[in-house]
CSV table of C-alpha atoms in Angstrom, one decimal:
chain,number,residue,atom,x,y,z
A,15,UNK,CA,1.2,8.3,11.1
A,16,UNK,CA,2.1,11.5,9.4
A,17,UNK,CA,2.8,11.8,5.5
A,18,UNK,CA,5.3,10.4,3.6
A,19,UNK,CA,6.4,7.9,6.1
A,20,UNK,CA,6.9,4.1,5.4
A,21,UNK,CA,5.0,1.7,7.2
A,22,UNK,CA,4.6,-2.1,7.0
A,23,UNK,CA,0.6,-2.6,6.3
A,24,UNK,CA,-1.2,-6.3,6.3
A,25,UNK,CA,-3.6,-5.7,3.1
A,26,UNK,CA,-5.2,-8.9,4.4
A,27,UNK,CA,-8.2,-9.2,3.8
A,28,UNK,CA,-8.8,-8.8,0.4
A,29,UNK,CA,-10.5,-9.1,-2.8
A,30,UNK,CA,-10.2,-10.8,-5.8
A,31,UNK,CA,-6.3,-10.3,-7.1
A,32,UNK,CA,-5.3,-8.2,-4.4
A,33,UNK,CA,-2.0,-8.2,-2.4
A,34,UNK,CA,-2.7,-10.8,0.2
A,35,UNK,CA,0.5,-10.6,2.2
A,36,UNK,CA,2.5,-7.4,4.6
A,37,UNK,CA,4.0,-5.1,2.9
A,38,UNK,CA,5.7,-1.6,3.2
A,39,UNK,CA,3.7,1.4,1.8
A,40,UNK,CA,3.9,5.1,1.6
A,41,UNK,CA,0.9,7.2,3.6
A,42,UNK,CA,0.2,9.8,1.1
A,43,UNK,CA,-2.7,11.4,3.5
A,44,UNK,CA,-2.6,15.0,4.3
A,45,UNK,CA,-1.2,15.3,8.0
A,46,UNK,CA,-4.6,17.0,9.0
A,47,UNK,CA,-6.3,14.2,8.5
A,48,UNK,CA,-4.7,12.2,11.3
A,49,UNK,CA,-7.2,12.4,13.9
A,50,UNK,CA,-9.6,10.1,11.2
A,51,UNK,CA,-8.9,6.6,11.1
A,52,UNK,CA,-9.0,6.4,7.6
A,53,UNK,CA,-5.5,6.7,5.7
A,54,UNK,CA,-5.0,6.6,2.1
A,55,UNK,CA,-1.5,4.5,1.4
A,56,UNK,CA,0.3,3.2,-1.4
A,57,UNK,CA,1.8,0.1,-1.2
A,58,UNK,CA,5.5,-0.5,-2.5
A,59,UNK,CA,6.6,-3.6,-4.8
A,60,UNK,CA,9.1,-4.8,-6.5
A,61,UNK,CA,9.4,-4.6,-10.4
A,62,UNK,CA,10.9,-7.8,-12.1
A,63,UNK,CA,11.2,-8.6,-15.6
A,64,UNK,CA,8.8,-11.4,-15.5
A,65,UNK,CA,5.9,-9.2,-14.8
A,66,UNK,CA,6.2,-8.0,-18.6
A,67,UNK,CA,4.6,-11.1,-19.2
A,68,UNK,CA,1.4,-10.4,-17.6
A,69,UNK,CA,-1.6,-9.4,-19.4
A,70,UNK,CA,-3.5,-6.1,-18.0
């Protein structure tokens, strides 16, 4: 895994309102921390209008 690359991650399992299904993210860990098995991702969603309607 090497940064910047786009990989499809199972965020199962989770807690509380958390993303419960696979989806693609974006590692955003330094490449010299590859020999760790700890990444730090970002996952990627879609934006649709209903989510305006969603209290933070």
């Amino acid at each position: 895994m090497k940064q910047g690359e786009i990989w499809l991650i199972n965020l199962d399992p989770t807690i509380g309102a958390e993303f419960k299904k696979t989806r693609p993210a974006v590692i955003v860990s330094h490449n010299a921390l590859g020999k760790l098995p700890l990444k730090i991702i970002v996952p990627i969603t879609v934006f649709s209008l209903s989510s305006n309607l969603l209290v933070w």
